[in-house]
mmCIF file of C-alpha atoms in Angstrom:
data_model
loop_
_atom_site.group_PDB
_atom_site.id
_atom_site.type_symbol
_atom_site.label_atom_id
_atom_site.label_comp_id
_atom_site.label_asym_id
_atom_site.label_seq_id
_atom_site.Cartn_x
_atom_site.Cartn_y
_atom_site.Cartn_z
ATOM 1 C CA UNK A 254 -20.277 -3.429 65.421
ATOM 2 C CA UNK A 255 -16.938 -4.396 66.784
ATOM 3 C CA UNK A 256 -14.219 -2.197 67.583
ATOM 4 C CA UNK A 257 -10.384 -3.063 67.101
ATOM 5 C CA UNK A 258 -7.324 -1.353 66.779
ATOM 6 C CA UNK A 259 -4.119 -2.095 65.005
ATOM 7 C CA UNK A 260 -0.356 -0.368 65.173
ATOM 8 C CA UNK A 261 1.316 0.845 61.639
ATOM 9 C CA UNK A 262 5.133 1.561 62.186
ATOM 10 C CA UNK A 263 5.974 5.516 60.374
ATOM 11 C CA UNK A 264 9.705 5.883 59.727
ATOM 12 C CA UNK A 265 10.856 9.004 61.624
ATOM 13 C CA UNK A 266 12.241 10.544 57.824
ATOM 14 C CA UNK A 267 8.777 10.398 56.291
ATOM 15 C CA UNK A 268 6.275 11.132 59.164
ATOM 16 C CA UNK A 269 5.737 14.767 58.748
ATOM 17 C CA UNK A 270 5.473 14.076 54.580
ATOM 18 C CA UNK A 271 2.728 11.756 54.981
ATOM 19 C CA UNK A 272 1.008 13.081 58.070
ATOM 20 C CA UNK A 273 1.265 16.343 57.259
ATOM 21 C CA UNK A 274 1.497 19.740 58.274
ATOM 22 C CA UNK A 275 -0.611 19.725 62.011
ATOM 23 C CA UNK A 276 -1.313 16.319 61.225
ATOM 24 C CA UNK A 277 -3.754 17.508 58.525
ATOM 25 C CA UNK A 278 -3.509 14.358 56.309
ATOM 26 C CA UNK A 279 -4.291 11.820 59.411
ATOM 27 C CA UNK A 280 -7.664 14.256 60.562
ATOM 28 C CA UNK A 281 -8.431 14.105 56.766
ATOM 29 C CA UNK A 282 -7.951 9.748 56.765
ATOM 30 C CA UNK A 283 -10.275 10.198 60.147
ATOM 31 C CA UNK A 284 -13.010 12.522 59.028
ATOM 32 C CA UNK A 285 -13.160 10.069 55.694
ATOM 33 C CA UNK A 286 -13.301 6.556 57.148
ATOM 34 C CA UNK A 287 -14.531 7.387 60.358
ATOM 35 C CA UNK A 288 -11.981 5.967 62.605
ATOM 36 C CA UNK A 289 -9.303 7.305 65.502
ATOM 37 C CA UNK A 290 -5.833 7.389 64.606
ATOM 38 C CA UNK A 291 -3.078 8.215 67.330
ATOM 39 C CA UNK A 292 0.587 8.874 66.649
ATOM 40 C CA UNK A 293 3.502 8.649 68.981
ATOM 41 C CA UNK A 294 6.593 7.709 69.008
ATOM 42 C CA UNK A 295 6.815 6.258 65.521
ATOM 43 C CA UNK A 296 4.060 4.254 65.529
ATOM 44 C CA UNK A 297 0.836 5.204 64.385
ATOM 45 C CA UNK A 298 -2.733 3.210 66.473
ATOM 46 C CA UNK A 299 -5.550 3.175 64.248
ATOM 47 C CA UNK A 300 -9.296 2.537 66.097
ATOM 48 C CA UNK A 301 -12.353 1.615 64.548
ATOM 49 C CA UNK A 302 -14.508 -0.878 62.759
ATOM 50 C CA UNK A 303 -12.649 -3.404 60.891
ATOM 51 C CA UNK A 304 -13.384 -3.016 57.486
ATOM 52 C CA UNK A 305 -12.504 0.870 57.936
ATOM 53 C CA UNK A 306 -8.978 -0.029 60.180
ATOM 54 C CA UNK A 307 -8.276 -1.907 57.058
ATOM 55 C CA UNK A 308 -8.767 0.928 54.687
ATOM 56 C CA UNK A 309 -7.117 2.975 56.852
ATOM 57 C CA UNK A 310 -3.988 0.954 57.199
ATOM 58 C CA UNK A 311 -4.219 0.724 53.550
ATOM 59 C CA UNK A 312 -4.236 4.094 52.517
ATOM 60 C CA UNK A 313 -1.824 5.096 54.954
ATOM 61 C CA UNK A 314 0.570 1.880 54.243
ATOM 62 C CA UNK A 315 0.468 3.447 50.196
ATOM 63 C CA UNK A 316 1.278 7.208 51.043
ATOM 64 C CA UNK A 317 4.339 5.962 53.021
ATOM 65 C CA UNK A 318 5.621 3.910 50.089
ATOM 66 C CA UNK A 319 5.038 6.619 47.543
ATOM 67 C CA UNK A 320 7.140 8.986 50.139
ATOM 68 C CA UNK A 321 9.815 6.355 50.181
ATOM 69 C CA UNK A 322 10.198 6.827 46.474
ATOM 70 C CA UNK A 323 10.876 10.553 47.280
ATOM 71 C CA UNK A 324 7.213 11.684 46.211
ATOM 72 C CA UNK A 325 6.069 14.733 48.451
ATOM 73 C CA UNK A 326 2.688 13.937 49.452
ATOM 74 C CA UNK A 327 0.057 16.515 48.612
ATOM 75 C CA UNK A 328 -3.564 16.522 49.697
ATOM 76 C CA UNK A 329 -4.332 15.349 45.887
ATOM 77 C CA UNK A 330 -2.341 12.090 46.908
ATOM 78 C CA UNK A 331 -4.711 11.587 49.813
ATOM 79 C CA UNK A 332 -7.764 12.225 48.272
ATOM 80 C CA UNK A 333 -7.142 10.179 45.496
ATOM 81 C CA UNK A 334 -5.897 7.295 48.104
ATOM 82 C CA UNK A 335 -9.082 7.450 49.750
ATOM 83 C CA UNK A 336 -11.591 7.579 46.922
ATOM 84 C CA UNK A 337 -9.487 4.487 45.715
ATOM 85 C CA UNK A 338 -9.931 2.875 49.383
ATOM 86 C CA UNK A 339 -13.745 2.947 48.283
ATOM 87 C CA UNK A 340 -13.518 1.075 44.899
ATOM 88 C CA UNK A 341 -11.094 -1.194 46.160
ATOM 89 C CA UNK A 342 -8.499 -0.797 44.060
ATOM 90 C CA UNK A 343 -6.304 1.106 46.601
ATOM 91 C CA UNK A 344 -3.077 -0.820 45.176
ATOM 92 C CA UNK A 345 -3.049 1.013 41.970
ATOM 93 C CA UNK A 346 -1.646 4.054 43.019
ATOM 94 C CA UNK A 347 1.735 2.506 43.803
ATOM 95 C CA UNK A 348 1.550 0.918 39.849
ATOM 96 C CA UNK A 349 0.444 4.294 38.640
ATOM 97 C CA UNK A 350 3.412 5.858 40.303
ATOM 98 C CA UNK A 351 5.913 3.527 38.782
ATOM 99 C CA UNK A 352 5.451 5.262 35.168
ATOM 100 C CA UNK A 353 7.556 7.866 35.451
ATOM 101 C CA UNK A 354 7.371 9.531 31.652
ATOM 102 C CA UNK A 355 10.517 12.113 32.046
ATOM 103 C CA UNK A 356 11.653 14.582 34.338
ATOM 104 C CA UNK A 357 11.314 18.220 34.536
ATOM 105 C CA UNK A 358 14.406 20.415 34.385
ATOM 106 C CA UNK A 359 14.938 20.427 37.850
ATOM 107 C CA UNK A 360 15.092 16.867 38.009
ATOM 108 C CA UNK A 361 10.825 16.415 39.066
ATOM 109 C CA UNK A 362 10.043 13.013 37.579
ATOM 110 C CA UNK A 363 6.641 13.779 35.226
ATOM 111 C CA UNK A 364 4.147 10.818 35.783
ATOM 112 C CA UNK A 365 0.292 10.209 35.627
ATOM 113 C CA UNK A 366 -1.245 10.597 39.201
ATOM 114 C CA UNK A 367 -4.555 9.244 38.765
ATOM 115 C CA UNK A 368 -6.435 5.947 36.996
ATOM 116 C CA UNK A 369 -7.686 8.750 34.028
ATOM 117 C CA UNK A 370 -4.022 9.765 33.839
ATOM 118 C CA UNK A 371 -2.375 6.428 33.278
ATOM 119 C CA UNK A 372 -5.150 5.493 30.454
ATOM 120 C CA UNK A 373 -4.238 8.385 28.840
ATOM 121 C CA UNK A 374 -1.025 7.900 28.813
ATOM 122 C CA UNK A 375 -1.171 4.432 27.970
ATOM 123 C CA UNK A 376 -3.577 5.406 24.978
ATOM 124 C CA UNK A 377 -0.758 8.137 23.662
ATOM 125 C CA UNK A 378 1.681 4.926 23.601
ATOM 126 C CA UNK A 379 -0.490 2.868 21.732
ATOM 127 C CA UNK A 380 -2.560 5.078 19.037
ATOM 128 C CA UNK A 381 -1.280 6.906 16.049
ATOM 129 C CA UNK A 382 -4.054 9.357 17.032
ATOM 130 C CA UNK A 383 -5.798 10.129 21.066
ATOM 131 C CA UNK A 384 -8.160 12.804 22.385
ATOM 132 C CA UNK A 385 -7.977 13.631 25.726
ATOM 133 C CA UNK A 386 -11.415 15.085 26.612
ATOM 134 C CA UNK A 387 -11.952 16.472 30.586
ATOM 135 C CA UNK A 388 -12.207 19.804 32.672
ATOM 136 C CA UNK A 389 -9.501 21.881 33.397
ATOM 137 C CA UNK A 390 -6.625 20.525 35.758
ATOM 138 C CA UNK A 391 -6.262 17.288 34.586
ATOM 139 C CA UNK A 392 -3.278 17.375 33.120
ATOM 140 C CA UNK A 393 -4.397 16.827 29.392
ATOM 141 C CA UNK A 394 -1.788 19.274 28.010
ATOM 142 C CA UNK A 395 1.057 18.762 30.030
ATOM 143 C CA UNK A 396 1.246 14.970 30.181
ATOM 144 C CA UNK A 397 0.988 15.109 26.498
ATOM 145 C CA UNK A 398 3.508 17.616 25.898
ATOM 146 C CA UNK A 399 6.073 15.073 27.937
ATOM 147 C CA UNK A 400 5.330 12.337 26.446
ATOM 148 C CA UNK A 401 5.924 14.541 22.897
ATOM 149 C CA UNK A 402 9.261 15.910 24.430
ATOM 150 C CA UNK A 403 10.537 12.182 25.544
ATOM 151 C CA UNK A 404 9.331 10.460 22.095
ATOM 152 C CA UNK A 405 11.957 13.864 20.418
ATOM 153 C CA UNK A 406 14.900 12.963 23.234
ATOM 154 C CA UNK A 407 14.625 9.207 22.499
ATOM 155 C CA UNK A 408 14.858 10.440 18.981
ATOM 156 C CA UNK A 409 11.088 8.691 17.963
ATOM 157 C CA UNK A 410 10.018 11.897 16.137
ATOM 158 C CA UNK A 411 12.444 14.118 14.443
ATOM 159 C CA UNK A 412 10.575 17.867 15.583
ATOM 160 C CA UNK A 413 7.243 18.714 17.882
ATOM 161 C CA UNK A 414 4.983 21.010 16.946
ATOM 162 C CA UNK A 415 2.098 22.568 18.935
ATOM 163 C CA UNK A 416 -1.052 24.425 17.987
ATOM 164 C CA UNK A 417 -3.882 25.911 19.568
ATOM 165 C CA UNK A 418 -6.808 27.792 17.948
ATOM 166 C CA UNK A 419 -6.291 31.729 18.441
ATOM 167 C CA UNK A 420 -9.777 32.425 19.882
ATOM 168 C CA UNK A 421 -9.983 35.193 23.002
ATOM 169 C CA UNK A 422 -11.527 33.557 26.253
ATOM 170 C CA UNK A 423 -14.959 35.477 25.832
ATOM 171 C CA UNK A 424 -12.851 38.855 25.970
ATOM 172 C CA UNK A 425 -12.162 40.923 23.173
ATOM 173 C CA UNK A 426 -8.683 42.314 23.185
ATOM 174 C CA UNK A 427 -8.626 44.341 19.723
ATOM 175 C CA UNK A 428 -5.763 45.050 18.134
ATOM 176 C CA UNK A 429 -2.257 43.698 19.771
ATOM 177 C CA UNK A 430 1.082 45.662 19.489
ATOM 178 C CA UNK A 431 4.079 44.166 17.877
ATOM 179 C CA UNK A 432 5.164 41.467 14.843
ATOM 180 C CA UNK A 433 2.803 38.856 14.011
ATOM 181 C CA UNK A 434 4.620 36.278 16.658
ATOM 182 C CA UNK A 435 3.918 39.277 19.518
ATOM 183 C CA UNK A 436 0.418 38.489 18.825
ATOM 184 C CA UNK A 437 -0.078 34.977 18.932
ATOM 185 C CA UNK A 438 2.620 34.398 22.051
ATOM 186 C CA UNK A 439 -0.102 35.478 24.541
ATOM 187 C CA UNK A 440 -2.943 32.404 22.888
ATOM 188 C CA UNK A 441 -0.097 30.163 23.462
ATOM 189 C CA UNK A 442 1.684 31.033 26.188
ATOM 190 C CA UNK A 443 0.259 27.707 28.476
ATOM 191 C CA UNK A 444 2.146 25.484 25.485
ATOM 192 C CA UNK A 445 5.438 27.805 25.995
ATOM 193 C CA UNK A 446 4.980 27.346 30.098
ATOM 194 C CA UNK A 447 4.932 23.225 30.016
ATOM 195 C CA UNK A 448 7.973 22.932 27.460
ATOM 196 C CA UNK A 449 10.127 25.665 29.995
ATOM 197 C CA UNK A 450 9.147 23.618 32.691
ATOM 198 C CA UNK A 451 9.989 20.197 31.126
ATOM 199 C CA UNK A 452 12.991 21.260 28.791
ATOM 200 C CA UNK A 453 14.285 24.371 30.029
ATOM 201 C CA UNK A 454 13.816 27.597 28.129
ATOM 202 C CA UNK A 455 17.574 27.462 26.687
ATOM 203 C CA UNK A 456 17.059 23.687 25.302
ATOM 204 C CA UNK A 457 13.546 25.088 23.616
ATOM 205 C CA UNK A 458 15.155 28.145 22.016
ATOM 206 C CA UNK A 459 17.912 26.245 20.863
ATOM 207 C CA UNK A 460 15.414 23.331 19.076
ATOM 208 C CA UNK A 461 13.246 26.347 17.587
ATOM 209 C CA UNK A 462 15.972 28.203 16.274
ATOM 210 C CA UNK A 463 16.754 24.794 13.719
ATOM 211 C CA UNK A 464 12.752 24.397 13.150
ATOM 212 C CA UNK A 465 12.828 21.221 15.554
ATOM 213 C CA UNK A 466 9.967 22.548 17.970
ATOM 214 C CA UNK A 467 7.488 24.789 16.698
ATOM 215 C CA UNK A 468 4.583 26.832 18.019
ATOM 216 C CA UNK A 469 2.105 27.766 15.662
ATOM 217 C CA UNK A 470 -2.046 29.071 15.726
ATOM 218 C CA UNK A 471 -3.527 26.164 14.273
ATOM 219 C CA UNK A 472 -4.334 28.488 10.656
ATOM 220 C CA UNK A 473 -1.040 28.069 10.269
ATOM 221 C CA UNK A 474 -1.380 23.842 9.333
ATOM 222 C CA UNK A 475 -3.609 24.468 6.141
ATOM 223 C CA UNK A 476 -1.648 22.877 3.137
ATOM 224 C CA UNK A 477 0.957 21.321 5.270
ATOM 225 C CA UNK A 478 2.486 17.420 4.821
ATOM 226 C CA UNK A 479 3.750 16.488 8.912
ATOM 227 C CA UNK A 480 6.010 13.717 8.642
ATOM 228 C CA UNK A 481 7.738 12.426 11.603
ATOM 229 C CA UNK A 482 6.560 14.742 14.117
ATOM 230 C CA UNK A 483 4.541 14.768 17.344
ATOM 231 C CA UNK A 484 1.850 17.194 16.863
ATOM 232 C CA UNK A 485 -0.363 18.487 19.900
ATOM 233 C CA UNK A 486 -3.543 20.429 19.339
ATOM 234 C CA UNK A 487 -4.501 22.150 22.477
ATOM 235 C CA UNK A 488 -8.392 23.645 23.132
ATOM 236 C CA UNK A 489 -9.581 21.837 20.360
ATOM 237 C CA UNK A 490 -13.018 22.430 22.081
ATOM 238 C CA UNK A 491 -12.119 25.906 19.971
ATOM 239 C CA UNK A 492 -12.382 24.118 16.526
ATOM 240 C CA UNK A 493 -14.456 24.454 13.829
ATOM 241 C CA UNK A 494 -15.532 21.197 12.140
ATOM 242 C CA UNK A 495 -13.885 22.352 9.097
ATOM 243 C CA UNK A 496 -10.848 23.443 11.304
ATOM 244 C CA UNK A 497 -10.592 20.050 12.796
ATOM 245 C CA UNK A 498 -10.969 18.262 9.536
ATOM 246 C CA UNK A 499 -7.773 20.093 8.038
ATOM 247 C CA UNK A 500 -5.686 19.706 11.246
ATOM 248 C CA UNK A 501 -6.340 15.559 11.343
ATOM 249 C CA UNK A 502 -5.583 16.076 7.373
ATOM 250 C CA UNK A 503 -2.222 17.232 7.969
ATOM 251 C CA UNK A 504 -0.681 13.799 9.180
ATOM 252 C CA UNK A 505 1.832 12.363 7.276
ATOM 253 C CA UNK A 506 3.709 8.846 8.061
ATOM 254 C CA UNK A 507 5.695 8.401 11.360
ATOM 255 C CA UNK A 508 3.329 10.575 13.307
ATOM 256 C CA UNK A 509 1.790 10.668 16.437
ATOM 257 C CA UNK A 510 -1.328 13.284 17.301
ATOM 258 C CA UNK A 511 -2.867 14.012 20.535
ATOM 259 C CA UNK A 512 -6.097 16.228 20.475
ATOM 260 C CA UNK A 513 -6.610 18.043 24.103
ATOM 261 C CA UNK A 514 -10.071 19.809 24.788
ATOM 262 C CA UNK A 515 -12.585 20.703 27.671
ATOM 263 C CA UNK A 516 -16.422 20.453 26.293
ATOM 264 C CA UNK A 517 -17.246 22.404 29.128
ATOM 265 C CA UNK A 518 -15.392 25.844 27.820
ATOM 266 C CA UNK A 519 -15.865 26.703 24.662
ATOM 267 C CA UNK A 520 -15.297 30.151 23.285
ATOM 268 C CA UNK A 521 -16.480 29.916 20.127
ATOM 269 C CA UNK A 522 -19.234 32.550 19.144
ATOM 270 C CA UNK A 523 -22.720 31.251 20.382
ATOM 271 C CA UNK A 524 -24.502 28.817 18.170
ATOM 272 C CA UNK A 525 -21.463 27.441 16.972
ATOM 273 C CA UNK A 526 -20.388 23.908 16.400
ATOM 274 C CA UNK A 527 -17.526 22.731 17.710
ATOM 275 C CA UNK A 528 -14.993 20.888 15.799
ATOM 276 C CA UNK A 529 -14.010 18.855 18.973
ATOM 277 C CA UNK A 530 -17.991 17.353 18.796
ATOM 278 C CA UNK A 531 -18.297 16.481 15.586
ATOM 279 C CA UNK A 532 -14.940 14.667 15.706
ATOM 280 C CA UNK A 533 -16.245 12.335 18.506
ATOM 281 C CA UNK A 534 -19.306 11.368 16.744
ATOM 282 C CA UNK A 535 -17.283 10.642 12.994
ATOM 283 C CA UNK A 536 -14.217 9.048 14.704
ATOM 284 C CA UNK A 537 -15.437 7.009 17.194
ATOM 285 C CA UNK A 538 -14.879 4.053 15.293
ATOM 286 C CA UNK A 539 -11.892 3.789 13.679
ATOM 287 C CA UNK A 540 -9.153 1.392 15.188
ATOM 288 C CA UNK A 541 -6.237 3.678 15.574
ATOM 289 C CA UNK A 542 -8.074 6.559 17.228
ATOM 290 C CA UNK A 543 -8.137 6.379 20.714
ATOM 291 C CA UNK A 544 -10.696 8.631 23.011
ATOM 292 C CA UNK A 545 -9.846 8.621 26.436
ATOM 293 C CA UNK A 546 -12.105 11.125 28.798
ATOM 294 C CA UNK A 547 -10.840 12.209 32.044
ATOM 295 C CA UNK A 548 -13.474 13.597 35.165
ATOM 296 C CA UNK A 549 -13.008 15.881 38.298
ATOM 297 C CA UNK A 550 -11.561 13.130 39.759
ATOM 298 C CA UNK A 551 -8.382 13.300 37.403
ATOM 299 C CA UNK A 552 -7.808 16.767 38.468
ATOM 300 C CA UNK A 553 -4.590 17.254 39.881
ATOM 301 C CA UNK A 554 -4.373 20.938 40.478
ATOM 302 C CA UNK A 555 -4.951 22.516 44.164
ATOM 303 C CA UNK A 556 -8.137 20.161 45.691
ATOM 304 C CA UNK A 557 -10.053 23.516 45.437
ATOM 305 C CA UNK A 558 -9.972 23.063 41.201
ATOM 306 C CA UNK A 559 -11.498 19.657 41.781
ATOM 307 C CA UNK A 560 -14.489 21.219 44.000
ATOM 308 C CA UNK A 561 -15.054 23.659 41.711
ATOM 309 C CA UNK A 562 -15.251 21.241 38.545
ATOM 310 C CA UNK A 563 -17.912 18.713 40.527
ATOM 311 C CA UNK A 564 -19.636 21.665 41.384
ATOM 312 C CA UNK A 565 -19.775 23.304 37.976
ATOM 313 C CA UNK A 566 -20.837 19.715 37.034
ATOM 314 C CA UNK A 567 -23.443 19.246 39.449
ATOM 315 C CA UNK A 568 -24.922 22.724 38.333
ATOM 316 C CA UNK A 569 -24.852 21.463 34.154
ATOM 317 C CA UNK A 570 -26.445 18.004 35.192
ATOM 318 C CA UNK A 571 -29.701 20.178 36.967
ATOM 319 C CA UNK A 572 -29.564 22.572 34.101
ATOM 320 C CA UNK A 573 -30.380 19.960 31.284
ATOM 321 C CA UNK A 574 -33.385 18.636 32.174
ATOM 322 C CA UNK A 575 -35.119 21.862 32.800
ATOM 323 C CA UNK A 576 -34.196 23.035 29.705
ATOM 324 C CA UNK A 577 -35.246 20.099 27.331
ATOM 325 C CA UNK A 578 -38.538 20.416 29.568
ATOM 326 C CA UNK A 579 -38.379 24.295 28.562
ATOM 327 C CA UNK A 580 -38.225 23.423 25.179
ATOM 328 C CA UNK A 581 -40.771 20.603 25.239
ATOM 329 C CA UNK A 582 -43.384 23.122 26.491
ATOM 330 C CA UNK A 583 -42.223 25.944 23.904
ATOM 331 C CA UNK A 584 -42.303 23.623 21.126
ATOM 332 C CA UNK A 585 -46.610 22.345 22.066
ATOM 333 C CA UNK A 586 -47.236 25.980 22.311
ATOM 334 C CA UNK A 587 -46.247 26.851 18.826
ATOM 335 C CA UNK A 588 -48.115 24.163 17.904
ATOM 336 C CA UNK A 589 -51.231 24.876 19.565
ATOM 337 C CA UNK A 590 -50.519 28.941 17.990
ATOM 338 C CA UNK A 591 -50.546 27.054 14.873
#
């Protein structure tokens, strides 16, 4: 196998962003691709085979261009540029950074960061209805609630509303103090956190105050008409069948629904069906109803989240079999007792 080298120039304002703290992002390029990479005096040598120099130089070439645009490179933006490196479709992430949805109150532009993320979000643009199915950290809830807070700025829906099923995380917390809102705040608190962060808590009170954004449990929807609205149903996985059926019920015309839920967390009681399920398997077909599932590799929370999805994953994929094999052996025994 032959060995070359080739020279990548680093402008002196974005070297420490993309090489990171120690150099931690150029030992993580070398560890992955299995090459040498040398930095000094603005110039970066990469060693190696070719085919890995080129990925390399690739992935390294795209993390300098996203810092250009003012991005702060995170370990996630490495990763994610070196998984692509594999499927050869490294390019993307500079066309997946271009979509920037809105920005946060501090000015933070709010744009998809992965493949999963930019289907999403393309599938919220172009159905009147989308689930986003995938394990925590993906950024089902908050992408959604941006693009529901830009379609309201832009003036494409005339109020938002949010709703989440009230259902305690395998806890039981008995009796809460307070009004009725003191006791549903803490189920929806995660809704209240993404529109602070993306509107600013004196813009949200100011739109609740004239009904224009409202947070609701979702047993608050039964009987209602939503016209013109955006309406975001978080930890659907939570659902009932008959639950789900009278939230996708409520729609009225000029409308727009997204449907957020991780099959893997459920807290409904055990033996339960989940509304989130059976709406996969009824829905599946109809035009306007997009599904768009998202993986560990959409997760965009500290690299640790990511590990601990595939790992969780890992553990449910082993788990199956043995337990349809389980089954399979119960089920001739009874017979045989018969």
């Amino acid at each position: 196998m032959s060995v070359i080298e080739t020279i990548i120039d680093i402008p002196a304002e974005h070297e420490k962003n993309v090489c990171g703290q120690f150099d931690s992002y150029l030992k993580k390029i070398e560890r992955t691709l299995h090459v040498t990479m040398i930095g000094r005096d603005g110039a970066l040598k990469i060693i190696g085979s070719e085919q890995m120099v080129q990925k390399a130089k690739s992935v390294f070439s795209n993390l300098i261009e996203l810092s250009r645009r003012g991005n702060s490179i995170t370990e996630q933006n490495v990763d994610y540029a070196l998984s692509l490196s594999f499927s050869e479709s490294d390019s993307q992430i500079l066309e997946i950074d271009k979509d920037i949805i809105c920005r946060t109150i501090t000015g933070k532009p709010v744009k998809p960061k992965t493949l999963g993320q930019k289907q999403y979000v393309d599938q919220i643009r172009k159905k009147m209805i989308v689930f986003g199915i995938g394990p925590a950290g993906t950024g089902k809830t908050y992408l959604a609630m941006a693009m529901a807070i830009q379609a309201f700025k832009n003036g494409e829906v005339g109020r938002i509303i949010l709703t989440r099923p009230a259902i305690e995380a395998g806890e039981k917390l008995g009796f809460l103090p307070g009004d009725l809102q003191s006791k549903i705040d803490p189920y929806l608190r995660p809704l209240y956190d993404a529109l602070y962060q993306i509107m600013g808590a004196e813009s949200y009170l100011h739109n609740a105050e004239k009904g224009l954004i409202e947070v609701a449990p979702l047993a608050y929807m039964r009987g209602r008409t939503l016209d013109n609205a955006y309406i975001i149903l978080d930890e659907a996985q939570n659902t009932t069948p008959a639950q789900m059926k009278m939230f996708l019920t409520r729609i009225g015309f000029g409308s727009k629904v997204i449907v957020t839920g991780d099959l893997t967390q459920k807290d409904l009681p055990s033996g339960s069906i989940s509304g989130l399920d059976t709406a996969m398997k009824i829905l599946k077909r109809i035009d306007d109803i997009g599904f768009c599932h998202l993986t560990s590799s959409d997760v965009v929370r500290h690299p640790l989240v990511q590990k601990i999805v595939q790992a969780y994953e890992d553990y449910e994929s082993k788990k199956k079999p043995v337990e349809r094999k389980t089954k399979a052996i119960g089920g001739r025994k009874a017979r045989y007792d018969d």
